């Protein structure tokens, strides 16, 4: 019996089918999350263990680079080699030549996109009947660092603050849609 069929038969009254699919994906990602926790512990112990987070660092910096490239932030530097920065370590970096208000937040907060990798892999592997096998063990080793690398660094958050005009645009649009929904769409034919 598959995980989805078991979920549907046991929780058929409490959980819809999509809920069972999400539960299967979450169950699939548990070993990766546990391994991510172990990697986090050992990398704090000694810099040599940064090798375990290399895949996540590469994805984190590639997210910055590719979003910056798409939004004309002009990435000019790319590094995934760890280096000492005071009392801490900088695992990688991307530098931009054209960081402006309209592209700073998307380029700086691009690592959130890294979280899509484990979610997509879990969705792919949990379709139909699935058993945790050798391929899934390899995927666990590749996906665990992604959970450690999707959160933007403090420098990323500082750079994202350059895009404060986006907050004004988003909140103004949301307020207009909330208070005047019929007035804004009265010209739209139904």
mmCIF file of C-alpha atoms in Angstrom:
data_model
loop_
_atom_site.group_PDB
_atom_site.id
_atom_site.type_symbol
_atom_site.label_atom_id
_atom_site.label_comp_id
_atom_site.label_asym_id
_atom_site.label_seq_id
_atom_site.Cartn_x
_atom_site.Cartn_y
_atom_site.Cartn_z
ATOM 1 C CA UNK A 1 0.000 0.000 0.000
ATOM 2 C CA UNK A 2 1.411 3.398 -0.956
ATOM 3 C CA UNK A 3 1.783 6.302 1.433
ATOM 4 C CA UNK A 4 -0.939 8.205 -0.422
ATOM 5 C CA UNK A 5 -3.409 5.298 -0.242
ATOM 6 C CA UNK A 6 -2.621 4.780 3.454
ATOM 7 C CA UNK A 7 -3.134 8.482 4.150
ATOM 8 C CA UNK A 8 -6.372 8.529 2.178
ATOM 9 C CA UNK A 9 -7.757 5.444 3.917
ATOM 10 C CA UNK A 10 -6.775 6.459 7.447
ATOM 11 C CA UNK A 11 -7.541 10.165 7.231
ATOM 12 C CA UNK A 12 -10.231 10.156 4.548
ATOM 13 C CA UNK A 13 -12.577 12.293 6.598
ATOM 14 C CA UNK A 14 -10.046 14.772 7.932
ATOM 15 C CA UNK A 15 -7.616 15.380 5.062
ATOM 16 C CA UNK A 16 -8.294 15.982 1.358
ATOM 17 C CA UNK A 17 -6.177 14.326 -1.366
ATOM 18 C CA UNK A 18 -3.907 17.351 -1.767
ATOM 19 C CA UNK A 19 -3.288 17.254 1.991
ATOM 20 C CA UNK A 20 -2.120 13.661 1.702
ATOM 21 C CA UNK A 21 0.198 14.660 -1.146
ATOM 22 C CA UNK A 22 1.686 17.450 0.982
ATOM 23 C CA UNK A 23 2.081 15.029 3.884
ATOM 24 C CA UNK A 24 3.948 12.585 1.616
ATOM 25 C CA UNK A 25 6.245 15.380 0.434
ATOM 26 C CA UNK A 26 6.922 16.444 4.028
ATOM 27 C CA UNK A 27 7.652 12.850 5.002
ATOM 28 C CA UNK A 28 10.042 12.532 2.066
ATOM 29 C CA UNK A 29 11.961 15.650 3.181
ATOM 30 C CA UNK A 30 12.394 14.591 6.832
ATOM 31 C CA UNK A 31 15.759 12.800 6.237
ATOM 32 C CA UNK A 32 17.080 15.838 4.346
ATOM 33 C CA UNK A 33 16.035 18.152 7.171
ATOM 34 C CA UNK A 34 17.676 15.873 9.746
ATOM 35 C CA UNK A 35 20.878 15.741 7.705
ATOM 36 C CA UNK A 36 20.787 19.526 7.310
ATOM 37 C CA UNK A 37 20.645 19.840 11.082
ATOM 38 C CA UNK A 38 23.677 17.552 11.439
ATOM 39 C CA UNK A 39 25.605 19.511 8.795
ATOM 40 C CA UNK A 40 24.784 22.733 10.630
ATOM 41 C CA UNK A 41 26.168 21.280 13.868
ATOM 42 C CA UNK A 42 29.429 19.960 12.365
ATOM 43 C CA UNK A 43 30.151 23.093 10.288
ATOM 44 C CA UNK A 44 29.998 25.120 13.490
ATOM 45 C CA UNK A 45 32.616 22.784 14.971
ATOM 46 C CA UNK A 46 35.308 23.129 12.303
ATOM 47 C CA UNK A 47 35.716 24.990 8.981
ATOM 48 C CA UNK A 48 36.778 21.778 7.208
ATOM 49 C CA UNK A 49 33.157 20.632 7.291
ATOM 50 C CA UNK A 50 32.115 23.492 4.985
ATOM 51 C CA UNK A 51 32.543 20.954 2.193
ATOM 52 C CA UNK A 52 29.181 19.452 3.258
ATOM 53 C CA UNK A 53 27.420 22.747 2.577
ATOM 54 C CA UNK A 54 29.121 23.398 -0.775
ATOM 55 C CA UNK A 55 26.087 22.366 -2.859
ATOM 56 C CA UNK A 56 23.873 24.762 -0.906
ATOM 57 C CA UNK A 57 26.388 27.586 -1.163
ATOM 58 C CA UNK A 58 26.608 27.093 -4.925
ATOM 59 C CA UNK A 59 22.805 27.238 -5.274
ATOM 60 C CA UNK A 60 22.574 30.284 -2.973
ATOM 61 C CA UNK A 61 25.132 32.261 -4.963
ATOM 62 C CA UNK A 62 23.751 31.086 -8.324
ATOM 63 C CA UNK A 63 20.327 32.372 -7.245
ATOM 64 C CA UNK A 64 21.814 35.808 -6.545
ATOM 65 C CA UNK A 65 23.747 35.737 -9.808
ATOM 66 C CA UNK A 66 20.911 34.617 -12.085
ATOM 67 C CA UNK A 67 18.243 36.934 -10.648
ATOM 68 C CA UNK A 68 20.736 39.808 -10.745
ATOM 69 C CA UNK A 69 21.511 38.972 -14.363
ATOM 70 C CA UNK A 70 17.809 38.840 -15.291
ATOM 71 C CA UNK A 71 17.056 42.173 -13.589
ATOM 72 C CA UNK A 72 20.087 44.059 -14.932
ATOM 73 C CA UNK A 73 21.929 44.273 -11.607
ATOM 74 C CA UNK A 74 25.083 43.407 -13.587
ATOM 75 C CA UNK A 75 26.831 40.742 -11.505
ATOM 76 C CA UNK A 76 30.587 41.297 -11.775
ATOM 77 C CA UNK A 77 31.970 38.910 -9.154
ATOM 78 C CA UNK A 78 31.154 35.340 -8.155
ATOM 79 C CA UNK A 79 32.867 33.201 -5.532
ATOM 80 C CA UNK A 80 31.999 30.038 -3.622
ATOM 81 C CA UNK A 81 35.316 29.695 -1.835
ATOM 82 C CA UNK A 82 34.997 30.118 1.951
ATOM 83 C CA UNK A 83 37.052 32.918 3.473
ATOM 84 C CA UNK A 84 37.470 34.316 6.928
ATOM 85 C CA UNK A 85 35.557 37.560 7.583
ATOM 86 C CA UNK A 86 36.454 38.695 11.090
ATOM 87 C CA UNK A 87 35.279 36.067 13.584
ATOM 88 C CA UNK A 88 32.976 34.335 11.114
ATOM 89 C CA UNK A 89 33.216 32.723 7.686
ATOM 90 C CA UNK A 90 31.859 33.984 4.387
ATOM 91 C CA UNK A 91 30.993 30.926 2.307
ATOM 92 C CA UNK A 92 30.486 32.725 -1.001
ATOM 93 C CA UNK A 93 29.651 36.048 -2.572
ATOM 94 C CA UNK A 94 28.264 37.774 -5.631
ATOM 95 C CA UNK A 95 28.985 41.425 -6.326
ATOM 96 C CA UNK A 96 26.841 43.680 -8.507
ATOM 97 C CA UNK A 97 27.695 46.808 -10.486
ATOM 98 C CA UNK A 98 24.150 48.108 -11.037
ATOM 99 C CA UNK A 99 22.156 47.464 -7.862
ATOM 100 C CA UNK A 100 19.216 49.900 -7.847
ATOM 101 C CA UNK A 101 15.938 50.274 -5.942
ATOM 102 C CA UNK A 102 13.985 48.157 -8.415
ATOM 103 C CA UNK A 103 16.381 45.181 -8.526
ATOM 104 C CA UNK A 104 18.061 45.183 -5.095
ATOM 105 C CA UNK A 105 15.420 43.200 -3.182
ATOM 106 C CA UNK A 106 14.843 40.536 -5.850
ATOM 107 C CA UNK A 107 18.593 40.006 -6.330
ATOM 108 C CA UNK A 108 19.362 40.026 -2.603
ATOM 109 C CA UNK A 109 16.424 37.812 -1.597
ATOM 110 C CA UNK A 110 16.808 35.387 -4.518
ATOM 111 C CA UNK A 111 18.048 32.541 -2.266
ATOM 112 C CA UNK A 112 14.433 31.967 -1.231
ATOM 113 C CA UNK A 113 14.112 30.359 -4.678
ATOM 114 C CA UNK A 114 16.557 27.651 -3.540
ATOM 115 C CA UNK A 115 13.786 26.199 -1.377
ATOM 116 C CA UNK A 116 11.982 25.247 -4.596
ATOM 117 C CA UNK A 117 14.648 22.589 -5.295
ATOM 118 C CA UNK A 118 13.807 20.306 -2.339
ATOM 119 C CA UNK A 119 10.093 20.905 -2.847
ATOM 120 C CA UNK A 120 10.302 20.023 -6.546
ATOM 121 C CA UNK A 121 12.382 16.920 -5.826
ATOM 122 C CA UNK A 122 9.918 15.783 -3.153
ATOM 123 C CA UNK A 123 6.987 16.377 -5.490
ATOM 124 C CA UNK A 124 8.716 14.416 -8.262
ATOM 125 C CA UNK A 125 9.743 11.482 -6.057
ATOM 126 C CA UNK A 126 6.414 11.108 -4.225
ATOM 127 C CA UNK A 127 4.247 10.769 -7.343
ATOM 128 C CA UNK A 128 2.510 7.384 -7.234
ATOM 129 C CA UNK A 129 3.943 4.503 -5.227
ATOM 130 C CA UNK A 130 7.336 5.363 -3.804
ATOM 131 C CA UNK A 131 9.849 3.645 -1.628
ATOM 132 C CA UNK A 132 12.919 5.298 -0.177
ATOM 133 C CA UNK A 133 15.801 3.758 -2.162
ATOM 134 C CA UNK A 134 19.444 4.428 -3.130
ATOM 135 C CA UNK A 135 18.513 7.266 -5.497
ATOM 136 C CA UNK A 136 16.634 8.924 -2.661
ATOM 137 C CA UNK A 137 19.679 8.626 -0.415
ATOM 138 C CA UNK A 138 21.726 10.510 -3.016
ATOM 139 C CA UNK A 139 18.979 13.124 -3.286
ATOM 140 C CA UNK A 140 18.972 13.479 0.509
ATOM 141 C CA UNK A 141 22.679 14.280 0.426
ATOM 142 C CA UNK A 142 22.122 16.903 -2.299
ATOM 143 C CA UNK A 143 18.971 18.434 -0.818
ATOM 144 C CA UNK A 144 20.103 18.793 2.807
ATOM 145 C CA UNK A 145 22.462 21.736 2.131
ATOM 146 C CA UNK A 146 19.643 23.543 0.311
ATOM 147 C CA UNK A 147 17.766 23.857 3.602
ATOM 148 C CA UNK A 148 20.812 25.602 5.087
ATOM 149 C CA UNK A 149 21.320 27.963 2.160
ATOM 150 C CA UNK A 150 17.881 29.303 1.262
ATOM 151 C CA UNK A 151 17.840 32.008 3.951
ATOM 152 C CA UNK A 152 19.423 35.325 2.859
ATOM 153 C CA UNK A 153 22.445 36.479 4.846
ATOM 154 C CA UNK A 154 22.430 39.672 6.973
ATOM 155 C CA UNK A 155 24.267 41.435 4.124
ATOM 156 C CA UNK A 156 21.524 40.295 1.721
ATOM 157 C CA UNK A 157 18.818 41.742 3.986
ATOM 158 C CA UNK A 158 20.743 45.016 4.214
ATOM 159 C CA UNK A 159 20.977 45.226 0.422
ATOM 160 C CA UNK A 160 17.270 44.389 0.066
ATOM 161 C CA UNK A 161 16.386 47.512 2.059
ATOM 162 C CA UNK A 162 17.412 49.571 -0.978
ATOM 163 C CA UNK A 163 14.144 48.465 -2.560
ATOM 164 C CA UNK A 164 11.914 50.223 -0.032
ATOM 165 C CA UNK A 165 9.861 51.902 -2.817
ATOM 166 C CA UNK A 166 8.483 48.436 -3.650
ATOM 167 C CA UNK A 167 6.902 48.339 -0.190
ATOM 168 C CA UNK A 168 5.081 51.608 -0.891
ATOM 169 C CA UNK A 169 3.865 50.291 -4.265
ATOM 170 C CA UNK A 170 2.730 46.932 -2.835
ATOM 171 C CA UNK A 171 0.953 48.407 0.201
ATOM 172 C CA UNK A 172 -0.725 51.149 -1.872
ATOM 173 C CA UNK A 173 -1.971 48.600 -4.398
ATOM 174 C CA UNK A 174 -3.214 46.286 -1.642
ATOM 175 C CA UNK A 175 -5.006 49.159 0.113
ATOM 176 C CA UNK A 176 -6.677 50.282 -3.128
ATOM 177 C CA UNK A 177 -7.790 46.732 -3.896
ATOM 178 C CA UNK A 178 -9.149 46.317 -0.375
ATOM 179 C CA UNK A 179 -11.038 49.597 -0.007
ATOM 180 C CA UNK A 180 -12.124 50.264 -3.592
ATOM 181 C CA UNK A 181 -12.417 46.910 -5.377
ATOM 182 C CA UNK A 182 -15.613 47.723 -7.283
ATOM 183 C CA UNK A 183 -14.405 51.189 -8.331
ATOM 184 C CA UNK A 184 -11.113 49.881 -9.676
ATOM 185 C CA UNK A 185 -12.679 47.162 -11.824
ATOM 186 C CA UNK A 186 -15.862 48.836 -13.037
ATOM 187 C CA UNK A 187 -14.435 49.238 -16.560
ATOM 188 C CA UNK A 188 -13.713 45.535 -16.876
ATOM 189 C CA UNK A 189 -16.411 43.762 -18.862
ATOM 190 C CA UNK A 190 -17.753 40.584 -17.340
#
